[in-house]
């Protein structure tokens, strides 16, 4: 070594590793230094390799719906002695023994802060509300796998020579086989669309209880392992750990609450407080490590005592991307690097491995099924629940790593248990997907539109909310929707939350509100704002019931949750917010392009009528008397199912005392150029022409009948104004709309007019920015239109009673869940597509 390098030696059983603490950064290749001889550049290269390898594996395994933890462990196995590490050159250059200390330290720092985040996001009060069923399922699912580990330990222990006590070995293997990975299970349930089902909630509650039990057992296991026997020292370790938990509850939690009270609502927390808390995480880790339990236990408990709310959200936003994306994969990769599959040799050992996997899965499944039979749940649900609870991940890796560090597990046992964890977790999603295909409880219902809803029956509306910004307008819209004693209104409020790819994003999705509905702590501030606003509306409104729900999905499949919920709850009308919001200067700007995709998919697949709300603020109601409000609503009627539905909704609103309604009907003038059916069809001899002509005549007849009915019922109502405008083309239509005193109204209700071909809107669609709003809706919602009035664009569900070929839809959309018919849901009209 050079005089710059001071050598130290770290001795183990058969290896001497020399390293120089001053060799941290290189002087550069131009001075003859090899960067890989220095700790910092070597660590950067190792970290880069780990992240790149795991990300490639995430991409490769994504079609197989494997959780990210599988990719991270597999990445470590590939880089370790099992695959690339078999090359001595690769192992000595990229992962030399002298670098292990730095890697292990950084991996444990990442683990420390990740467990802190897990504690922050976990709502411990959920255990009080999970009920006896989830608790019994969790315990029953742990007992049989624990005994499997107990039996397996005897088979492995015969070959061991390191003198570890049998009891310690049994405890480690038993806990490792019986735990359930809470974060990984949340992600799997979300991908399988089970997160908001009864089965999903039981699984998450059971996994949470399972995790808590595993932590307690892990504390015992570490205490016993570090002291070689269940001596007096082990008892002191357990008591000291309990004292630390009590200290965190009685001292740390009140201190954190004081910090929260010191910060005014809506303001950001000071950097000093954030730094103090992050320092507290490291201090907690140091204390529990000094006590004799693992440092991550301290970080987890410290996170657990932080109250849910804005502080937790702030900490997660600051830490999660860095910790979960960069440092945590290092911990899993280190587990893979320690795993040498080559030490598992012989048919007997591989047979034993297969037996352990089978018995581990079977034990948890059997225990779960016994409890589900007792609670009279279907066998298939019990089987699915047992398989889901076999999910392994973070806590098992912690147990195995601690066991290896404490020399409780040798290389052979460690490698076997890592493979068991990977295989068991990898099998969960494919098997559950195969055996559990829940046929949703389909309840046939005919009132899928407002027009078909009976005036003396409950009106069910599903309201979707992305952010709190849309809440005031939606509440004012609902208030104007005239719930009465004869026709009460049931509102399902669905808070749409994007499911991110982070491991801990779903940790407390199973937690319930006071009303028993699921919520999400990661967006707790927004959820509280939204739910409190609607609950407050419910308290002050009459004949209205509100049920808040949360959908956690990727935006690409979010419409499935919306449509499934609408069908399950027999909803007649879905209200979804427009993807653009009004700016200060009155223009419209897009908030999130993904919202538009969600809206388009809902329009294409909805089992009922849909309204897109362009929110420009719906003026707060002017109170005329108790429970009376004042609004000025306008309907632009061009004809067709969508316009009839729009008029039907506005008609219902007009029954509210003090609400005025203006209906402007546009009629085709004599000079208009009528598009013939043969012009619409490429083939003038198309046999479908007669059907199209018949359908057009029927639509016009239905328009006339509905308008006449509306006028007859409201002939003497001074709050309803009906006018007609004769126009010949799109230009005259545009001029007529611009002539209306737009700002004299609070809300415009228009039909989407999808599939309708009319000279009234000819040319208006050529400049459409958002075709999903239709020609008139797009015009009223555009930034160029000088108006600050909210617009509700309605598409009517017209599938009832129709027989339509699903293969004819140009966009390929077909409704999969309707037992009556196959529908063209994107282009239901014109009938020429049939």
CSV table of N, CA and C in Angstrom, one decimal, residues 429-556:
chain,number,residue,atom,x,y,z
A,429,UNK,N,-49.9,-14.0,-7.7
A,429,UNK,CA,-50.7,-13.3,-8.7
A,429,UNK,C,-51.2,-14.3,-9.8
A,430,UNK,N,-50.4,-15.1,-10.4
A,430,UNK,CA,-50.9,-16.0,-11.5
A,430,UNK,C,-51.9,-17.0,-11.0
A,431,UNK,N,-51.7,-17.6,-9.8
A,431,UNK,CA,-52.7,-18.5,-9.3
A,431,UNK,C,-54.0,-17.9,-8.9
A,432,UNK,N,-54.0,-16.7,-8.2
A,432,UNK,CA,-55.2,-16.0,-7.9
A,432,UNK,C,-55.9,-15.6,-9.1
A,433,UNK,N,-55.2,-15.1,-10.1
A,433,UNK,CA,-55.9,-14.7,-11.4
A,433,UNK,C,-56.6,-15.9,-12.0
A,434,UNK,N,-56.0,-17.1,-11.9
A,434,UNK,CA,-56.6,-18.2,-12.5
A,434,UNK,C,-57.8,-18.8,-11.8
A,435,UNK,N,-57.7,-18.8,-10.4
A,435,UNK,CA,-58.8,-19.5,-9.7
A,435,UNK,C,-59.9,-18.5,-9.2
A,436,UNK,N,-59.5,-17.2,-9.1
A,436,UNK,CA,-60.5,-16.3,-8.6
A,436,UNK,C,-60.9,-15.3,-9.6
A,437,UNK,N,-61.9,-15.5,-10.3
A,437,UNK,CA,-62.5,-14.6,-11.3
A,437,UNK,C,-63.8,-14.2,-10.8
A,438,UNK,N,-63.9,-13.2,-10.0
A,438,UNK,CA,-65.2,-12.9,-9.3
A,438,UNK,C,-66.2,-12.4,-10.4
A,439,UNK,N,-67.3,-13.1,-10.5
A,439,UNK,CA,-68.4,-12.6,-11.3
A,439,UNK,C,-69.1,-11.6,-10.4
A,440,UNK,N,-69.1,-10.4,-10.8
A,440,UNK,CA,-69.7,-9.4,-10.0
A,440,UNK,C,-71.2,-9.7,-9.9
A,441,UNK,N,-71.7,-9.4,-8.7
A,441,UNK,CA,-73.1,-9.7,-8.4
A,441,UNK,C,-74.0,-8.7,-9.3
A,442,UNK,N,-74.4,-9.2,-10.4
A,442,UNK,CA,-75.1,-8.4,-11.4
A,442,UNK,C,-76.6,-8.3,-10.9
A,443,UNK,N,-77.0,-7.1,-10.7
A,443,UNK,CA,-78.4,-6.8,-10.3
A,443,UNK,C,-79.1,-6.1,-11.5
A,444,UNK,N,-79.9,-6.8,-12.3
A,444,UNK,CA,-80.5,-6.1,-13.4
A,444,UNK,C,-81.3,-4.9,-13.0
A,445,UNK,N,-81.1,-3.8,-13.6
A,445,UNK,CA,-81.9,-2.6,-13.4
A,445,UNK,C,-82.2,-1.8,-14.6
A,446,UNK,N,-83.3,-1.2,-14.8
A,446,UNK,CA,-83.7,-0.6,-16.0
A,446,UNK,C,-83.5,1.0,-15.9
A,447,UNK,N,-83.5,1.5,-14.7
A,447,UNK,CA,-83.3,3.0,-14.6
A,447,UNK,C,-81.9,3.4,-14.7
A,448,UNK,N,-81.4,3.2,-15.9
A,448,UNK,CA,-80.0,3.6,-16.2
A,448,UNK,C,-79.8,5.0,-16.7
A,449,UNK,N,-80.9,5.7,-16.8
A,449,UNK,CA,-80.9,7.1,-17.3
A,449,UNK,C,-81.8,7.9,-16.4
A,450,UNK,N,-81.6,9.2,-16.4
A,450,UNK,CA,-82.5,10.1,-15.6
A,450,UNK,C,-83.9,10.1,-16.2
A,451,UNK,N,-83.9,10.1,-17.5
A,451,UNK,CA,-85.2,10.1,-18.2
A,451,UNK,C,-86.1,8.9,-17.8
A,452,UNK,N,-85.5,7.8,-17.7
A,452,UNK,CA,-86.3,6.6,-17.3
A,452,UNK,C,-86.5,6.4,-15.8
A,453,UNK,N,-85.8,7.2,-15.0
A,453,UNK,CA,-86.0,7.1,-13.6
A,453,UNK,C,-87.4,7.6,-13.2
A,454,UNK,N,-88.0,6.8,-12.3
A,454,UNK,CA,-89.4,7.2,-11.9
A,454,UNK,C,-89.3,8.4,-11.0
A,455,UNK,N,-90.3,9.3,-11.1
A,455,UNK,CA,-90.3,10.5,-10.3
A,455,UNK,C,-90.5,10.2,-8.8
A,456,UNK,N,-91.0,9.0,-8.5
A,456,UNK,CA,-91.2,8.7,-7.0
A,456,UNK,C,-90.3,7.7,-6.5
A,457,UNK,N,-89.1,7.5,-7.2
A,457,UNK,CA,-88.1,6.5,-6.8
A,457,UNK,C,-86.8,7.3,-6.5
A,458,UNK,N,-85.9,6.6,-5.8
A,458,UNK,CA,-84.6,7.2,-5.4
A,458,UNK,C,-83.8,7.4,-6.6
A,459,UNK,N,-83.1,8.5,-6.7
A,459,UNK,CA,-82.2,8.8,-7.8
A,459,UNK,C,-80.8,8.6,-7.3
A,460,UNK,N,-80.1,7.7,-8.0
A,460,UNK,CA,-78.7,7.4,-7.5
A,460,UNK,C,-77.7,8.0,-8.5
A,461,UNK,N,-76.8,8.8,-7.9
A,461,UNK,CA,-75.8,9.5,-8.7
A,461,UNK,C,-74.4,9.2,-8.2
A,462,UNK,N,-73.5,8.9,-9.1
A,462,UNK,CA,-72.1,8.6,-8.8
A,462,UNK,C,-71.3,9.9,-9.2
A,463,UNK,N,-70.6,10.5,-8.2
A,463,UNK,CA,-69.9,11.7,-8.4
A,463,UNK,C,-68.4,11.4,-8.3
A,464,UNK,N,-67.6,11.7,-9.3
A,464,UNK,CA,-66.2,11.4,-9.3
A,464,UNK,C,-65.4,12.7,-9.0
A,465,UNK,N,-64.4,12.6,-8.2
A,465,UNK,CA,-63.7,13.8,-7.8
A,465,UNK,C,-62.2,13.5,-7.8
A,466,UNK,N,-61.4,14.3,-8.6
A,466,UNK,CA,-60.0,14.2,-8.6
A,466,UNK,C,-59.3,15.0,-7.5
A,467,UNK,N,-59.7,16.3,-7.4
A,467,UNK,CA,-59.1,17.2,-6.4
A,467,UNK,C,-60.2,18.0,-5.7
A,468,UNK,N,-59.9,18.6,-4.6
A,468,UNK,CA,-61.0,19.4,-3.8
A,468,UNK,C,-61.5,20.6,-4.6
A,469,UNK,N,-60.8,21.0,-5.6
A,469,UNK,CA,-61.2,22.2,-6.3
A,469,UNK,C,-62.6,22.1,-6.9
A,470,UNK,N,-63.0,20.9,-7.4
A,470,UNK,CA,-64.3,20.7,-8.0
A,470,UNK,C,-65.4,20.6,-7.0
A,471,UNK,N,-65.1,20.4,-5.8
A,471,UNK,CA,-66.1,20.0,-4.8
A,471,UNK,C,-67.2,21.1,-4.7
A,472,UNK,N,-66.9,22.4,-4.5
A,472,UNK,CA,-68.0,23.4,-4.3
A,472,UNK,C,-69.0,23.4,-5.5
A,473,UNK,N,-68.6,23.3,-6.7
A,473,UNK,CA,-69.5,23.3,-7.9
A,473,UNK,C,-70.3,22.1,-7.9
A,474,UNK,N,-69.7,20.9,-7.6
A,474,UNK,CA,-70.5,19.7,-7.6
A,474,UNK,C,-71.5,19.7,-6.6
A,475,UNK,N,-71.2,20.2,-5.4
A,475,UNK,CA,-72.2,20.2,-4.3
A,475,UNK,C,-73.3,21.2,-4.6
A,476,UNK,N,-73.0,22.3,-5.2
A,476,UNK,CA,-74.1,23.2,-5.7
A,476,UNK,C,-74.9,22.6,-6.7
A,477,UNK,N,-74.3,21.8,-7.6
A,477,UNK,CA,-75.1,21.1,-8.7
A,477,UNK,C,-76.0,20.1,-8.1
A,478,UNK,N,-75.5,19.4,-7.1
A,478,UNK,CA,-76.4,18.4,-6.4
A,478,UNK,C,-77.5,19.0,-5.6
A,479,UNK,N,-77.2,20.2,-5.0
A,479,UNK,CA,-78.3,20.9,-4.3
A,479,UNK,C,-79.4,21.3,-5.2
A,480,UNK,N,-79.0,21.6,-6.4
A,480,UNK,CA,-80.0,22.1,-7.4
A,480,UNK,C,-80.7,20.9,-8.1
A,481,UNK,N,-80.4,19.7,-7.7
A,481,UNK,CA,-80.9,18.5,-8.4
A,481,UNK,C,-82.3,18.1,-7.8
A,482,UNK,N,-82.8,18.8,-6.9
A,482,UNK,CA,-84.2,18.7,-6.4
A,482,UNK,C,-84.5,17.3,-5.8
A,483,UNK,N,-83.7,16.9,-4.7
A,483,UNK,CA,-84.2,15.7,-4.0
A,483,UNK,C,-85.4,16.0,-3.1
A,484,UNK,N,-86.3,15.1,-3.2
A,484,UNK,CA,-87.6,15.3,-2.4
A,484,UNK,C,-87.9,14.1,-1.6
A,485,UNK,N,-88.9,14.2,-0.8
A,485,UNK,CA,-89.3,13.0,0.0
A,485,UNK,C,-89.8,11.9,-0.9
A,486,UNK,N,-90.5,12.2,-2.0
A,486,UNK,CA,-90.9,11.2,-2.9
A,486,UNK,C,-89.7,10.6,-3.7
A,487,UNK,N,-88.8,11.5,-4.0
A,487,UNK,CA,-87.6,11.0,-4.8
A,487,UNK,C,-86.3,11.5,-4.2
A,488,UNK,N,-85.9,10.8,-3.1
A,488,UNK,CA,-84.7,11.1,-2.5
A,488,UNK,C,-83.5,10.9,-3.4
A,489,UNK,N,-82.3,11.3,-3.0
A,489,UNK,CA,-81.1,11.2,-3.8
A,489,UNK,C,-80.0,10.5,-3.0
A,490,UNK,N,-79.4,9.5,-3.6
A,490,UNK,CA,-78.3,8.8,-3.0
A,490,UNK,C,-77.1,9.1,-3.8
A,491,UNK,N,-76.1,9.8,-3.2
A,491,UNK,CA,-74.9,10.2,-3.9
A,491,UNK,C,-73.7,9.4,-3.4
A,492,UNK,N,-73.1,8.7,-4.4
A,492,UNK,CA,-71.8,8.0,-4.1
A,492,UNK,C,-70.7,8.9,-4.6
A,493,UNK,N,-69.8,9.3,-3.6
A,493,UNK,CA,-68.7,10.2,-3.9
A,493,UNK,C,-67.5,9.4,-4.0
A,494,UNK,N,-66.9,9.4,-5.2
A,494,UNK,CA,-65.7,8.5,-5.5
A,494,UNK,C,-64.5,9.4,-5.7
A,495,UNK,N,-63.6,9.3,-4.7
A,495,UNK,CA,-62.3,10.1,-4.8
A,495,UNK,C,-61.4,9.2,-5.6
A,496,UNK,N,-61.0,9.8,-6.8
A,496,UNK,CA,-60.1,9.0,-7.7
A,496,UNK,C,-58.6,9.3,-7.3
A,497,UNK,N,-57.9,8.3,-7.0
A,497,UNK,CA,-56.5,8.4,-6.6
A,497,UNK,C,-55.6,7.5,-7.5
A,498,UNK,N,-54.6,8.1,-8.0
A,498,UNK,CA,-53.7,7.3,-8.9
A,498,UNK,C,-52.9,6.4,-8.1
A,499,UNK,N,-52.8,5.1,-8.5
A,499,UNK,CA,-52.0,4.1,-7.9
A,499,UNK,C,-50.6,4.3,-8.5
A,500,UNK,N,-49.6,4.7,-7.7
A,500,UNK,CA,-48.3,4.8,-8.2
A,500,UNK,C,-47.5,3.5,-8.1
A,501,UNK,N,-46.3,3.5,-8.6
A,501,UNK,CA,-45.5,2.3,-8.6
A,501,UNK,C,-44.7,2.1,-7.4
A,502,UNK,N,-44.9,3.0,-6.4
A,502,UNK,CA,-44.1,2.9,-5.2
A,502,UNK,C,-44.5,1.8,-4.3
A,503,UNK,N,-43.6,1.2,-3.6
A,503,UNK,CA,-43.9,0.0,-2.8
A,503,UNK,C,-44.9,0.4,-1.6
A,504,UNK,N,-44.8,1.6,-1.1
A,504,UNK,CA,-45.6,1.9,0.1
A,504,UNK,C,-46.8,2.8,-0.2
A,505,UNK,N,-47.1,3.0,-1.4
A,505,UNK,CA,-48.2,3.9,-1.8
A,505,UNK,C,-49.5,3.3,-1.3
A,506,UNK,N,-49.6,2.0,-1.1
A,506,UNK,CA,-50.9,1.4,-0.8
A,506,UNK,C,-51.0,1.0,0.6
A,507,UNK,N,-50.1,1.4,1.5
A,507,UNK,CA,-50.0,0.8,2.8
A,507,UNK,C,-51.3,0.8,3.6
A,508,UNK,N,-52.0,1.9,3.6
A,508,UNK,CA,-53.2,2.0,4.5
A,508,UNK,C,-54.5,2.2,3.7
A,509,UNK,N,-54.5,1.7,2.5
A,509,UNK,CA,-55.7,1.8,1.7
A,509,UNK,C,-56.8,1.1,2.3
A,510,UNK,N,-56.6,0.1,3.1
A,510,UNK,CA,-57.7,-0.7,3.7
A,510,UNK,C,-58.3,0.0,4.9
A,511,UNK,N,-57.7,1.1,5.4
A,511,UNK,CA,-58.2,1.8,6.6
A,511,UNK,C,-59.5,2.4,6.3
A,512,UNK,N,-60.4,2.4,7.3
A,512,UNK,CA,-61.8,2.8,7.1
A,512,UNK,C,-62.1,4.2,7.8
A,513,UNK,N,-63.0,4.9,7.2
A,513,UNK,CA,-63.4,6.1,7.9
A,513,UNK,C,-64.4,5.8,9.0
A,514,UNK,N,-65.0,6.8,9.6
A,514,UNK,CA,-66.0,6.6,10.6
A,514,UNK,C,-67.2,5.9,9.9
A,515,UNK,N,-67.4,6.2,8.6
A,515,UNK,CA,-68.6,5.7,8.0
A,515,UNK,C,-68.3,4.3,7.4
A,516,UNK,N,-67.1,3.7,7.6
A,516,UNK,CA,-66.8,2.4,7.2
A,516,UNK,C,-66.3,2.3,5.8
A,517,UNK,N,-66.0,3.4,5.1
A,517,UNK,CA,-65.5,3.4,3.8
A,517,UNK,C,-64.0,3.5,3.7
A,518,UNK,N,-63.4,2.9,2.7
A,518,UNK,CA,-61.9,3.0,2.5
A,518,UNK,C,-61.4,4.4,2.2
A,519,UNK,N,-60.2,4.7,2.7
A,519,UNK,CA,-59.6,5.9,2.5
A,519,UNK,C,-58.1,5.7,2.2
A,520,UNK,N,-57.4,6.7,1.9
A,520,UNK,CA,-56.0,6.6,1.6
A,520,UNK,C,-55.2,7.6,2.3
A,521,UNK,N,-54.2,7.2,3.2
A,521,UNK,CA,-53.5,8.2,4.0
A,521,UNK,C,-52.5,9.0,3.2
A,522,UNK,N,-52.0,8.5,2.1
A,522,UNK,CA,-51.0,9.2,1.3
A,522,UNK,C,-51.6,10.5,0.8
A,523,UNK,N,-52.9,10.6,0.6
A,523,UNK,CA,-53.6,11.8,0.1
A,523,UNK,C,-54.6,12.2,1.2
A,524,UNK,N,-54.2,12.0,2.5
A,524,UNK,CA,-55.2,12.2,3.6
A,524,UNK,C,-55.7,13.6,3.6
A,525,UNK,N,-54.9,14.6,3.4
A,525,UNK,CA,-55.3,16.0,3.4
A,525,UNK,C,-56.5,16.2,2.4
A,526,UNK,N,-56.2,15.8,1.2
A,526,UNK,CA,-57.3,15.9,0.1
A,526,UNK,C,-58.5,15.1,0.4
A,527,UNK,N,-58.3,13.9,0.9
A,527,UNK,CA,-59.5,13.0,1.2
A,527,UNK,C,-60.3,13.6,2.3
A,528,UNK,N,-59.6,14.1,3.3
A,528,UNK,CA,-60.4,14.7,4.4
A,528,UNK,C,-61.2,15.9,4.0
A,529,UNK,N,-60.6,16.7,3.1
A,529,UNK,CA,-61.2,17.9,2.6
A,529,UNK,C,-62.5,17.5,1.8
A,530,UNK,N,-62.3,16.6,0.9
A,530,UNK,CA,-63.4,16.2,0.0
A,530,UNK,C,-64.5,15.5,0.9
A,531,UNK,N,-64.2,14.5,1.7
A,531,UNK,CA,-65.2,13.8,2.4
A,531,UNK,C,-65.9,14.7,3.4
A,532,UNK,N,-65.2,15.5,4.1
A,532,UNK,CA,-65.8,16.4,5.1
A,532,UNK,C,-66.8,17.4,4.4
A,533,UNK,N,-66.4,17.8,3.2
A,533,UNK,CA,-67.3,18.8,2.5
A,533,UNK,C,-68.6,18.1,2.2
A,534,UNK,N,-68.5,16.8,1.7
A,534,UNK,CA,-69.8,16.1,1.3
A,534,UNK,C,-70.6,15.7,2.5
A,535,UNK,N,-69.9,15.3,3.6
A,535,UNK,CA,-70.6,15.0,4.8
A,535,UNK,C,-71.3,16.2,5.4
A,536,UNK,N,-70.6,17.3,5.3
A,536,UNK,CA,-71.3,18.6,5.8
A,536,UNK,C,-72.5,18.9,4.9
A,537,UNK,N,-72.4,18.6,3.6
A,537,UNK,CA,-73.5,18.8,2.7
A,537,UNK,C,-74.7,17.9,3.1
A,538,UNK,N,-74.4,16.7,3.4
A,538,UNK,CA,-75.4,15.7,3.8
A,538,UNK,C,-76.1,16.1,5.0
A,539,UNK,N,-75.4,16.7,6.0
A,539,UNK,CA,-76.0,17.1,7.3
A,539,UNK,C,-77.0,18.2,7.1
A,540,UNK,N,-76.7,19.1,6.1
A,540,UNK,CA,-77.5,20.3,6.0
A,540,UNK,C,-78.6,20.1,4.9
A,541,UNK,N,-78.4,19.1,4.0
A,541,UNK,CA,-79.4,18.9,3.0
A,541,UNK,C,-80.5,18.0,3.5
A,542,UNK,N,-81.6,17.9,2.8
A,542,UNK,CA,-82.7,17.1,3.2
A,542,UNK,C,-82.9,16.1,2.1
A,543,UNK,N,-83.3,14.8,2.4
A,543,UNK,CA,-83.6,13.7,1.5
A,543,UNK,C,-82.4,13.4,0.7
A,544,UNK,N,-81.2,13.5,1.2
A,544,UNK,CA,-79.9,13.2,0.5
A,544,UNK,C,-79.1,12.3,1.4
A,545,UNK,N,-78.6,11.2,0.9
A,545,UNK,CA,-77.6,10.4,1.6
A,545,UNK,C,-76.3,10.3,0.8
A,546,UNK,N,-75.2,10.5,1.5
A,546,UNK,CA,-73.9,10.5,0.8
A,546,UNK,C,-73.0,9.4,1.3
A,547,UNK,N,-72.4,8.7,0.4
A,547,UNK,CA,-71.5,7.6,0.7
A,547,UNK,C,-70.2,7.8,0.1
A,548,UNK,N,-69.1,8.3,0.8
A,548,UNK,CA,-67.8,8.5,0.2
A,548,UNK,C,-67.0,7.2,0.0
A,549,UNK,N,-66.4,7.1,-1.1
A,549,UNK,CA,-65.6,5.9,-1.4
A,549,UNK,C,-64.2,6.4,-2.0
A,550,UNK,N,-63.3,5.5,-2.1
A,550,UNK,CA,-62.0,5.9,-2.7
A,550,UNK,C,-61.6,4.8,-3.7
A,551,UNK,N,-61.3,5.2,-4.9
A,551,UNK,CA,-60.8,4.2,-5.9
A,551,UNK,C,-59.3,4.5,-6.2
A,552,UNK,N,-58.5,3.5,-6.0
A,552,UNK,CA,-57.0,3.6,-6.1
A,552,UNK,C,-56.7,2.7,-7.3
A,553,UNK,N,-56.3,3.4,-8.4
A,553,UNK,CA,-56.0,2.6,-9.7
A,553,UNK,C,-55.1,3.4,-10.5
A,554,UNK,N,-54.4,2.7,-11.4
A,554,UNK,CA,-53.7,3.4,-12.5
A,554,UNK,C,-54.7,4.1,-13.4
A,555,UNK,N,-54.4,5.3,-13.9
A,555,UNK,CA,-55.3,6.0,-14.7
A,555,UNK,C,-55.8,5.2,-15.9
A,556,UNK,N,-55.0,4.3,-16.4
A,556,UNK,CA,-55.4,3.5,-17.6
A,556,UNK,C,-56.5,2.6,-17.3
